[in-house]
Each structure stands twice: as structure tokens, then as C-alpha cells.
mmCIF file of N, CA and C in Angstrom:
data_model
loop_
_atom_site.group_PDB
_atom_site.id
_atom_site.type_symbol
_atom_site.label_atom_id
_atom_site.label_comp_id
_atom_site.label_asym_id
_atom_site.label_seq_id
_atom_site.Cartn_x
_atom_site.Cartn_y
_atom_site.Cartn_z
ATOM 1 N N MET A 1371 -159.709 -98.162 -47.019
ATOM 2 C CA MET A 1371 -158.975 -98.366 -48.260
ATOM 3 C C MET A 1371 -159.599 -99.548 -49.006
ATOM 4 N N GLU A 1372 -159.823 -99.356 -50.310
ATOM 5 C CA GLU A 1372 -160.476 -100.415 -51.072
ATOM 6 C C GLU A 1372 -159.471 -101.480 -51.494
ATOM 7 N N PRO A 1373 -159.956 -102.711 -51.741
ATOM 8 C CA PRO A 1373 -159.063 -103.781 -52.182
ATOM 9 C C PRO A 1373 -158.351 -103.420 -53.491
ATOM 10 N N GLN A 1374 -157.115 -103.867 -53.624
ATOM 11 C CA GLN A 1374 -156.290 -103.518 -54.790
ATOM 12 C C GLN A 1374 -156.923 -103.956 -56.111
ATOM 13 N N TRP A 1375 -157.554 -105.133 -56.147
ATOM 14 C CA TRP A 1375 -158.159 -105.608 -57.399
ATOM 15 C C TRP A 1375 -159.343 -104.753 -57.809
ATOM 16 N N LEU A 1376 -160.069 -104.197 -56.841
ATOM 17 C CA LEU A 1376 -161.163 -103.282 -57.156
ATOM 18 C C LEU A 1376 -160.600 -102.007 -57.789
ATOM 19 N N THR A 1377 -159.509 -101.514 -57.231
ATOM 20 C CA THR A 1377 -158.841 -100.336 -57.792
ATOM 21 C C THR A 1377 -158.389 -100.617 -59.220
ATOM 22 N N TYR A 1378 -157.770 -101.775 -59.451
ATOM 23 C CA TYR A 1378 -157.327 -102.141 -60.800
ATOM 24 C C TYR A 1378 -158.511 -102.186 -61.771
ATOM 25 N N GLY A 1379 -159.602 -102.817 -61.369
ATOM 26 C CA GLY A 1379 -160.773 -102.930 -62.236
ATOM 27 C C GLY A 1379 -161.344 -101.573 -62.597
ATOM 28 N N LYS A 1380 -161.431 -100.685 -61.618
ATOM 29 C CA LYS A 1380 -161.959 -99.344 -61.868
ATOM 30 C C LYS A 1380 -161.032 -98.532 -62.766
ATOM 31 N N ARG A 1381 -159.735 -98.666 -62.575
ATOM 32 C CA ARG A 1381 -158.777 -97.943 -63.426
ATOM 33 C C ARG A 1381 -158.828 -98.461 -64.856
ATOM 34 N N LEU A 1382 -158.899 -99.784 -65.027
ATOM 35 C CA LEU A 1382 -159.009 -100.339 -66.379
ATOM 36 C C LEU A 1382 -160.291 -99.880 -67.065
ATOM 37 N N GLN A 1383 -161.378 -99.824 -66.314
ATOM 38 C CA GLN A 1383 -162.647 -99.377 -66.867
ATOM 39 C C GLN A 1383 -162.545 -97.907 -67.301
ATOM 40 N N ALA A 1384 -161.879 -97.076 -66.495
ATOM 41 C CA ALA A 1384 -161.707 -95.667 -66.844
ATOM 42 C C ALA A 1384 -160.829 -95.505 -68.078
ATOM 43 N N ILE A 1385 -159.747 -96.275 -68.167
ATOM 44 C CA ILE A 1385 -158.860 -96.218 -69.340
ATOM 45 C C ILE A 1385 -159.633 -96.620 -70.599
ATOM 46 N N ALA A 1386 -160.432 -97.661 -70.490
ATOM 47 C CA ALA A 1386 -161.222 -98.119 -71.636
ATOM 48 C C ALA A 1386 -162.240 -97.061 -72.057
ATOM 49 N N SER A 1387 -162.881 -96.426 -71.100
ATOM 50 C CA SER A 1387 -163.877 -95.406 -71.407
ATOM 51 C C SER A 1387 -163.254 -94.219 -72.130
ATOM 52 N N SER A 1388 -162.152 -93.707 -71.599
ATOM 53 C CA SER A 1388 -161.467 -92.580 -72.252
ATOM 54 C C SER A 1388 -160.933 -92.997 -73.615
ATOM 55 N N GLY A 1389 -160.352 -94.184 -73.684
ATOM 56 C CA GLY A 1389 -159.803 -94.669 -74.947
ATOM 57 C C GLY A 1389 -160.859 -94.796 -76.021
ATOM 58 N N LEU A 1390 -162.021 -95.337 -75.676
ATOM 59 C CA LEU A 1390 -163.096 -95.465 -76.658
ATOM 60 C C LEU A 1390 -163.597 -94.105 -77.129
ATOM 61 N N HIS A 1391 -163.617 -93.144 -76.235
ATOM 62 C CA HIS A 1391 -164.073 -91.809 -76.623
ATOM 63 C C HIS A 1391 -163.118 -91.148 -77.620
ATOM 64 N N PHE A 1392 -161.818 -91.308 -77.375
ATOM 65 C CA PHE A 1392 -160.825 -90.617 -78.189
ATOM 66 C C PHE A 1392 -160.245 -91.453 -79.330
ATOM 67 N N ALA A 1393 -160.566 -92.744 -79.405
ATOM 68 C CA ALA A 1393 -159.995 -93.628 -80.431
ATOM 69 C C ALA A 1393 -160.348 -93.125 -81.828
ATOM 70 N N ARG A 1394 -159.368 -93.198 -82.727
ATOM 71 C CA ARG A 1394 -159.562 -92.712 -84.094
ATOM 72 C C ARG A 1394 -159.736 -93.831 -85.119
ATOM 73 N N ASP A 1395 -159.366 -95.046 -84.765
ATOM 74 C CA ASP A 1395 -159.518 -96.125 -85.752
ATOM 75 C C ASP A 1395 -160.135 -97.363 -85.100
ATOM 76 N N GLN A 1396 -160.607 -98.256 -85.943
ATOM 77 C CA GLN A 1396 -161.324 -99.446 -85.477
ATOM 78 C C GLN A 1396 -160.442 -100.371 -84.633
ATOM 79 N N PHE A 1397 -159.153 -100.455 -84.962
ATOM 80 C CA PHE A 1397 -158.261 -101.342 -84.220
ATOM 81 C C PHE A 1397 -158.100 -100.867 -82.778
ATOM 82 N N ASP A 1398 -157.953 -99.555 -82.583
ATOM 83 C CA ASP A 1398 -157.880 -99.024 -81.222
ATOM 84 C C ASP A 1398 -159.200 -99.251 -80.484
ATOM 85 N N ARG A 1399 -160.314 -99.044 -81.170
ATOM 86 C CA ARG A 1399 -161.629 -99.257 -80.538
ATOM 87 C C ARG A 1399 -161.757 -100.707 -80.055
ATOM 88 N N GLU A 1400 -161.313 -101.658 -80.878
ATOM 89 C CA GLU A 1400 -161.378 -103.071 -80.493
ATOM 90 C C GLU A 1400 -160.546 -103.337 -79.245
ATOM 91 N N ARG A 1401 -159.362 -102.736 -79.180
ATOM 92 C CA ARG A 1401 -158.498 -102.927 -78.000
ATOM 93 C C ARG A 1401 -159.163 -102.369 -76.747
ATOM 94 N N TYR A 1402 -159.717 -101.164 -76.830
ATOM 95 C CA TYR A 1402 -160.352 -100.549 -75.660
ATOM 96 C C TYR A 1402 -161.635 -101.289 -75.267
ATOM 97 N N GLU A 1403 -162.360 -101.808 -76.244
ATOM 98 C CA GLU A 1403 -163.547 -102.614 -75.931
ATOM 99 C C GLU A 1403 -163.151 -103.873 -75.172
ATOM 100 N N GLU A 1404 -162.010 -104.472 -75.562
ATOM 101 C CA GLU A 1404 -161.531 -105.663 -74.856
ATOM 102 C C GLU A 1404 -161.115 -105.315 -73.426
ATOM 103 N N ILE A 1405 -160.446 -104.194 -73.250
ATOM 104 C CA ILE A 1405 -160.070 -103.756 -71.896
ATOM 105 C C ILE A 1405 -161.326 -103.535 -71.054
ATOM 106 N N ALA A 1406 -162.348 -102.910 -71.639
ATOM 107 C CA ALA A 1406 -163.604 -102.682 -70.917
ATOM 108 C C ALA A 1406 -164.245 -104.007 -70.514
ATOM 109 N N SER A 1407 -164.225 -104.962 -71.411
ATOM 110 C CA SER A 1407 -164.804 -106.275 -71.126
ATOM 111 C C SER A 1407 -164.070 -106.963 -69.971
ATOM 112 N N ILE A 1408 -162.749 -106.915 -69.999
ATOM 113 C CA ILE A 1408 -161.951 -107.522 -68.927
ATOM 114 C C ILE A 1408 -162.236 -106.818 -67.603
ATOM 115 N N ALA A 1409 -162.272 -105.485 -67.622
ATOM 116 C CA ALA A 1409 -162.547 -104.728 -66.398
ATOM 117 C C ALA A 1409 -163.928 -105.069 -65.847
ATOM 118 N N ASN A 1410 -164.930 -105.143 -66.723
ATOM 119 C CA ASN A 1410 -166.287 -105.469 -66.276
ATOM 120 C C ASN A 1410 -166.356 -106.872 -65.682
ATOM 121 N N GLU A 1411 -165.648 -107.824 -66.296
ATOM 122 C CA GLU A 1411 -165.610 -109.183 -65.746
ATOM 123 C C GLU A 1411 -164.947 -109.190 -64.366
ATOM 124 N N MET A 1412 -163.847 -108.446 -64.228
ATOM 125 C CA MET A 1412 -163.162 -108.365 -62.925
ATOM 126 C C MET A 1412 -164.107 -107.828 -61.861
ATOM 127 N N LEU A 1413 -164.787 -106.710 -62.176
ATOM 128 C CA LEU A 1413 -165.668 -106.074 -61.197
ATOM 129 C C LEU A 1413 -166.875 -106.949 -60.876
ATOM 130 N N ALA A 1414 -167.413 -107.639 -61.889
ATOM 131 C CA ALA A 1414 -168.543 -108.541 -61.653
ATOM 132 C C ALA A 1414 -168.124 -109.694 -60.740
ATOM 133 N N ASN A 1415 -166.947 -110.261 -60.993
ATOM 134 C CA ASN A 1415 -166.460 -111.359 -60.150
ATOM 135 C C ASN A 1415 -166.178 -110.888 -58.725
ATOM 136 N N LEU A 1416 -165.560 -109.716 -58.598
ATOM 137 C CA LEU A 1416 -165.258 -109.188 -57.258
ATOM 138 C C LEU A 1416 -166.526 -108.930 -56.454
ATOM 139 N N GLY A 1417 -167.564 -108.437 -57.142
ATOM 140 C CA GLY A 1417 -168.807 -108.121 -56.444
ATOM 141 C C GLY A 1417 -169.811 -109.245 -56.427
ATOM 142 N N SER A 1418 -169.471 -110.352 -57.072
ATOM 143 C CA SER A 1418 -170.393 -111.496 -57.192
ATOM 144 C C SER A 1418 -171.758 -111.059 -57.718
ATOM 145 N N VAL A 1419 -171.716 -110.249 -58.783
ATOM 146 C CA VAL A 1419 -172.947 -109.760 -59.407
ATOM 147 C C VAL A 1419 -172.897 -110.063 -60.904
ATOM 148 N N PRO A 1420 -174.054 -110.082 -61.569
ATOM 149 C CA PRO A 1420 -174.058 -110.314 -63.011
ATOM 150 C C PRO A 1420 -173.315 -109.192 -63.745
ATOM 151 N N ILE A 1421 -172.641 -109.539 -64.822
ATOM 152 C CA ILE A 1421 -171.860 -108.556 -65.578
ATOM 153 C C ILE A 1421 -172.759 -107.445 -66.132
ATOM 154 N N GLU A 1422 -174.013 -107.754 -66.427
ATOM 155 C CA GLU A 1422 -174.950 -106.751 -66.942
ATOM 156 C C GLU A 1422 -175.143 -105.612 -65.935
ATOM 157 N N ARG A 1423 -175.090 -105.950 -64.671
ATOM 158 C CA ARG A 1423 -175.238 -104.916 -63.633
ATOM 159 C C ARG A 1423 -174.035 -103.975 -63.658
ATOM 160 N N ILE A 1424 -172.856 -104.513 -63.843
ATOM 161 C CA ILE A 1424 -171.642 -103.699 -63.905
ATOM 162 C C ILE A 1424 -171.676 -102.818 -65.155
ATOM 163 N N GLU A 1425 -172.047 -103.400 -66.294
ATOM 164 C CA GLU A 1425 -172.071 -102.652 -67.555
ATOM 165 C C GLU A 1425 -173.041 -101.478 -67.506
ATOM 166 N N GLY A 1426 -174.084 -101.586 -66.695
ATOM 167 C CA GLY A 1426 -175.077 -100.518 -66.610
ATOM 168 C C GLY A 1426 -174.787 -99.452 -65.566
ATOM 169 N N LEU A 1427 -173.689 -99.574 -64.844
ATOM 170 C CA LEU A 1427 -173.399 -98.627 -63.763
ATOM 171 C C LEU A 1427 -172.935 -97.256 -64.245
ATOM 172 N N ILE A 1428 -172.241 -97.196 -65.360
ATOM 173 C CA ILE A 1428 -171.664 -95.930 -65.809
ATOM 174 C C ILE A 1428 -172.470 -95.417 -66.997
ATOM 175 N N SER A 1429 -173.314 -94.424 -66.743
ATOM 176 C CA SER A 1429 -174.208 -93.923 -67.788
ATOM 177 C C SER A 1429 -173.473 -93.138 -68.873
ATOM 178 N N ASP A 1430 -172.325 -92.547 -68.539
ATOM 179 C CA ASP A 1430 -171.595 -91.756 -69.533
ATOM 180 C C ASP A 1430 -170.341 -92.468 -70.046
ATOM 181 N N PHE A 1431 -170.378 -93.805 -70.058
ATOM 182 C CA PHE A 1431 -169.222 -94.584 -70.517
ATOM 183 C C PHE A 1431 -168.881 -94.201 -71.951
ATOM 184 N N ALA A 1432 -167.601 -93.927 -72.209
ATOM 185 C CA ALA A 1432 -167.061 -93.576 -73.527
ATOM 186 C C ALA A 1432 -167.635 -92.274 -74.073
ATOM 187 N N LYS A 1433 -168.052 -91.382 -73.174
ATOM 188 C CA LYS A 1433 -168.602 -90.084 -73.602
ATOM 189 C C LYS A 1433 -167.742 -88.930 -73.107
ATOM 190 N N GLY A 1434 -166.450 -89.149 -73.028
ATOM 191 C CA GLY A 1434 -165.538 -88.102 -72.570
ATOM 192 C C GLY A 1434 -164.426 -88.704 -71.743
ATOM 193 N N TYR A 1435 -163.638 -87.828 -71.168
ATOM 194 C CA TYR A 1435 -162.533 -88.268 -70.328
ATOM 195 C C TYR A 1435 -163.090 -88.846 -69.043
ATOM 196 N N ALA A 1436 -162.711 -90.061 -68.701
ATOM 197 C CA ALA A 1436 -163.299 -90.783 -67.567
ATOM 198 C C ALA A 1436 -162.657 -90.382 -66.252
ATOM 199 N N THR A 1437 -163.099 -89.272 -65.717
ATOM 200 C CA THR A 1437 -162.675 -88.851 -64.386
ATOM 201 C C THR A 1437 -163.869 -88.217 -63.709
ATOM 202 N N PRO A 1438 -163.754 -87.975 -62.427
ATOM 203 C CA PRO A 1438 -164.824 -87.226 -61.764
ATOM 204 C C PRO A 1438 -164.788 -85.744 -62.140
ATOM 205 N N LYS A 1439 -164.016 -85.399 -63.154
ATOM 206 C CA LYS A 1439 -163.855 -84.035 -63.653
ATOM 207 C C LYS A 1439 -163.296 -83.110 -62.577
ATOM 208 N N VAL A 1440 -162.296 -83.632 -61.877
ATOM 209 C CA VAL A 1440 -161.566 -82.862 -60.873
ATOM 210 C C VAL A 1440 -160.250 -82.437 -61.508
ATOM 211 N N ASP A 1441 -159.979 -81.152 -61.475
ATOM 212 C CA ASP A 1441 -158.766 -80.606 -62.054
ATOM 213 C C ASP A 1441 -157.708 -80.471 -60.962
ATOM 214 N N VAL A 1442 -156.486 -80.877 -61.256
ATOM 215 C CA VAL A 1442 -155.378 -80.732 -60.309
ATOM 216 C C VAL A 1442 -154.326 -79.821 -60.926
ATOM 217 N N ARG A 1443 -153.682 -79.024 -60.099
ATOM 218 C CA ARG A 1443 -152.642 -78.105 -60.551
ATOM 219 C C ARG A 1443 -151.486 -78.151 -59.566
ATOM 220 N N GLY A 1444 -150.295 -77.924 -60.068
ATOM 221 C CA GLY A 1444 -149.113 -77.896 -59.220
ATOM 222 C C GLY A 1444 -148.241 -76.716 -59.592
ATOM 223 N N ALA A 1445 -147.501 -76.227 -58.621
ATOM 224 C CA ALA A 1445 -146.620 -75.088 -58.864
ATOM 225 C C ALA A 1445 -145.169 -75.521 -58.721
ATOM 226 N N ILE A 1446 -144.373 -75.098 -59.676
ATOM 227 C CA ILE A 1446 -142.931 -75.279 -59.585
ATOM 228 C C ILE A 1446 -142.333 -73.878 -59.550
ATOM 229 N N VAL A 1447 -141.694 -73.558 -58.422
ATOM 230 C CA VAL A 1447 -141.068 -72.255 -58.251
ATOM 231 C C VAL A 1447 -139.577 -72.478 -58.047
ATOM 232 N N GLU A 1448 -138.786 -71.825 -58.892
ATOM 233 C CA GLU A 1448 -137.338 -71.972 -58.808
ATOM 234 C C GLU A 1448 -136.704 -70.629 -59.147
ATOM 235 N N GLU A 1449 -135.828 -70.162 -58.257
ATOM 236 C CA GLU A 1449 -135.144 -68.882 -58.441
ATOM 237 C C GLU A 1449 -136.133 -67.756 -58.746
ATOM 238 N N ASN A 1450 -137.194 -67.692 -57.958
ATOM 239 C CA ASN A 1450 -138.247 -66.668 -58.102
ATOM 240 C C ASN A 1450 -138.952 -66.705 -59.455
ATOM 241 N N LYS A 1451 -138.924 -67.843 -60.126
ATOM 242 C CA LYS A 1451 -139.635 -68.028 -61.387
ATOM 243 C C LYS A 1451 -140.681 -69.120 -61.191
ATOM 244 N N VAL A 1452 -141.839 -68.923 -61.822
ATOM 245 C CA VAL A 1452 -142.938 -69.886 -61.738
ATOM 246 C C VAL A 1452 -143.145 -70.507 -63.112
ATOM 247 N N LEU A 1453 -143.214 -71.845 -63.146
ATOM 248 C CA LEU A 1453 -143.459 -72.541 -64.400
ATOM 249 C C LEU A 1453 -144.926 -72.388 -64.788
ATOM 250 N N LEU A 1454 -145.172 -71.919 -66.015
ATOM 251 C CA LEU A 1454 -146.518 -71.833 -66.572
ATOM 252 C C LEU A 1454 -146.537 -72.568 -67.905
ATOM 253 N N VAL A 1455 -147.692 -73.062 -68.280
ATOM 254 C CA VAL A 1455 -147.877 -73.754 -69.556
ATOM 255 C C VAL A 1455 -149.071 -73.143 -70.285
ATOM 256 N N ARG A 1456 -149.085 -73.288 -71.603
ATOM 257 C CA ARG A 1456 -150.248 -72.815 -72.372
ATOM 258 C C ARG A 1456 -151.314 -73.905 -72.379
ATOM 259 N N GLU A 1457 -152.529 -73.512 -72.055
ATOM 260 C CA GLU A 1457 -153.651 -74.451 -72.086
ATOM 261 C C GLU A 1457 -154.022 -74.754 -73.534
ATOM 262 N N LYS A 1458 -154.252 -76.036 -73.841
ATOM 263 C CA LYS A 1458 -154.676 -76.413 -75.189
ATOM 264 C C LYS A 1458 -156.073 -75.874 -75.494
ATOM 265 N N SER A 1459 -156.915 -75.782 -74.471
ATOM 266 C CA SER A 1459 -158.306 -75.394 -74.688
ATOM 267 C C SER A 1459 -158.471 -73.936 -75.113
ATOM 268 N N ASP A 1460 -157.673 -73.031 -74.531
ATOM 269 C CA ASP A 1460 -157.869 -71.608 -74.838
ATOM 270 C C ASP A 1460 -156.583 -70.841 -75.140
ATOM 271 N N GLY A 1461 -155.424 -71.501 -75.038
ATOM 272 C CA GLY A 1461 -154.169 -70.844 -75.350
ATOM 273 C C GLY A 1461 -153.649 -69.906 -74.274
ATOM 274 N N LEU A 1462 -154.335 -69.825 -73.148
ATOM 275 C CA LEU A 1462 -153.914 -68.948 -72.062
ATOM 276 C C LEU A 1462 -152.886 -69.644 -71.172
ATOM 277 N N TRP A 1463 -152.154 -68.855 -70.384
ATOM 278 C CA TRP A 1463 -151.135 -69.388 -69.487
ATOM 279 C C TRP A 1463 -151.770 -69.852 -68.179
ATOM 280 N N ALA A 1464 -151.261 -70.973 -67.637
ATOM 281 C CA ALA A 1464 -151.794 -71.531 -66.383
ATOM 282 C C ALA A 1464 -150.713 -72.369 -65.712
ATOM 283 N N LEU A 1465 -150.948 -72.702 -64.451
ATOM 284 C CA LEU A 1465 -150.088 -73.668 -63.771
ATOM 285 C C LEU A 1465 -150.267 -75.020 -64.448
ATOM 286 N N PRO A 1466 -149.224 -75.852 -64.516
ATOM 287 C CA PRO A 1466 -149.376 -77.168 -65.143
ATOM 288 C C PRO A 1466 -150.357 -78.038 -64.363
ATOM 289 N N GLY A 1467 -151.159 -78.779 -65.100
ATOM 290 C CA GLY A 1467 -152.127 -79.665 -64.464
ATOM 291 C C GLY A 1467 -153.116 -80.201 -65.477
ATOM 292 N N GLY A 1468 -154.175 -80.787 -64.982
ATOM 293 C CA GLY A 1468 -155.214 -81.347 -65.843
ATOM 294 C C GLY A 1468 -156.178 -82.178 -65.018
ATOM 295 N N PHE A 1469 -157.042 -82.927 -65.703
ATOM 296 C CA PHE A 1469 -158.009 -83.771 -65.003
ATOM 297 C C PHE A 1469 -157.291 -84.875 -64.234
ATOM 298 N N ALA A 1470 -157.785 -85.146 -63.042
ATOM 299 C CA ALA A 1470 -157.243 -86.219 -62.214
ATOM 300 C C ALA A 1470 -157.652 -87.572 -62.796
ATOM 301 N N ASP A 1471 -156.754 -88.539 -62.719
ATOM 302 C CA ASP A 1471 -157.045 -89.892 -63.193
ATOM 303 C C ASP A 1471 -157.639 -90.727 -62.067
ATOM 304 N N VAL A 1472 -158.518 -91.626 -62.443
ATOM 305 C CA VAL A 1472 -159.162 -92.536 -61.501
ATOM 306 C C VAL A 1472 -158.108 -93.428 -60.850
ATOM 307 N N GLY A 1473 -158.201 -93.611 -59.539
ATOM 308 C CA GLY A 1473 -157.327 -94.544 -58.824
ATOM 309 C C GLY A 1473 -156.033 -93.940 -58.323
ATOM 310 N N LEU A 1474 -155.783 -92.671 -58.597
ATOM 311 C CA LEU A 1474 -154.584 -92.014 -58.103
ATOM 312 C C LEU A 1474 -154.972 -90.932 -57.105
ATOM 313 N N SER A 1475 -154.127 -90.712 -56.103
ATOM 314 C CA SER A 1475 -154.387 -89.653 -55.129
ATOM 315 C C SER A 1475 -154.161 -88.295 -55.787
ATOM 316 N N ALA A 1476 -154.576 -87.236 -55.103
ATOM 317 C CA ALA A 1476 -154.346 -85.887 -55.625
ATOM 318 C C ALA A 1476 -152.855 -85.651 -55.830
ATOM 319 N N ALA A 1477 -152.037 -86.042 -54.864
ATOM 320 C CA ALA A 1477 -150.591 -85.848 -54.967
ATOM 321 C C ALA A 1477 -150.014 -86.634 -56.143
ATOM 322 N N GLN A 1478 -150.458 -87.870 -56.337
ATOM 323 C CA GLN A 1478 -149.974 -88.681 -57.460
ATOM 324 C C GLN A 1478 -150.382 -88.059 -58.798
ATOM 325 N N ASN A 1479 -151.605 -87.531 -58.877
ATOM 326 C CA ASN A 1479 -152.066 -86.898 -60.101
ATOM 327 C C ASN A 1479 -151.274 -85.638 -60.412
ATOM 328 N N ILE A 1480 -150.989 -84.832 -59.392
ATOM 329 C CA ILE A 1480 -150.208 -83.612 -59.598
ATOM 330 C C ILE A 1480 -148.800 -83.969 -60.066
ATOM 331 N N ALA A 1481 -148.176 -84.942 -59.421
ATOM 332 C CA ALA A 1481 -146.836 -85.360 -59.830
ATOM 333 C C ALA A 1481 -146.845 -85.840 -61.279
ATOM 334 N N LYS A 1482 -147.866 -86.605 -61.665
ATOM 335 C CA LYS A 1482 -147.997 -87.092 -63.038
ATOM 336 C C LYS A 1482 -148.133 -85.929 -64.012
ATOM 337 N N GLU A 1483 -148.958 -84.963 -63.673
ATOM 338 C CA GLU A 1483 -149.169 -83.808 -64.553
ATOM 339 C C GLU A 1483 -147.903 -82.949 -64.670
ATOM 340 N N LEU A 1484 -147.187 -82.787 -63.557
ATOM 341 C CA LEU A 1484 -145.961 -81.989 -63.592
ATOM 342 C C LEU A 1484 -144.882 -82.663 -64.412
ATOM 343 N N TYR A 1485 -144.836 -83.991 -64.361
ATOM 344 C CA TYR A 1485 -143.840 -84.730 -65.121
ATOM 345 C C TYR A 1485 -144.074 -84.529 -66.605
#
């Protein structure tokens, strides 16, 4: 199990990366850039390495949703009925779910998506 501060730094870095990719205005971009800077400083301090090394680790930073691109799905069955949702990408019906977030277990991600 990794140290909690390492988990926090990686999650903040992922939030900043996704936020910068999807941000629509300059004020949001500034906020996500600040989060990225704080996360990079945390990770550099934890690893006792120069911040430039941390900044260069993620080649696709801010180029999409920051996950390992693992999809999670969960089923809710009640009274012989199954909950389905329409996918935003294609409009088809599917079990509820989506990309897993960094720093959460599969079970935590599924619970988050179902909520």
C-alpha cells in the first residue's frame, strides 16, 4: 500500500489534468494549473527529486480524462428489473458506469458511478 500523501499527490495531479483538458475559461484553467503545481511540488518533495522530473513524467498531461482508461460498470437489480442508462457517447443503453478515477479502488469507483 502506498503512502497516503503519495495517493493525494497523484489524485490532485489527475484532477488538474482532467480539469485543464475540459476547462472552458481562463479562470478555471488558472485554478487547475495551480492544483497541478501544488501536486507536482508534493510529489517532488515526497520523492526528493527535482520538480522538473515530476513535470516530465506524464506525457499526455491535460490531453483527456486522466485515468488509466479503465471502465467500471455496476448492476442494480431490483424486483427483476435492471437499471440501465443512456450513454452520452452513442445514446445506447448500458449498465451505469464510466472511467475509473485515480486513487480509488474498483469498488469505490463503481459505487461513485452508481451514485
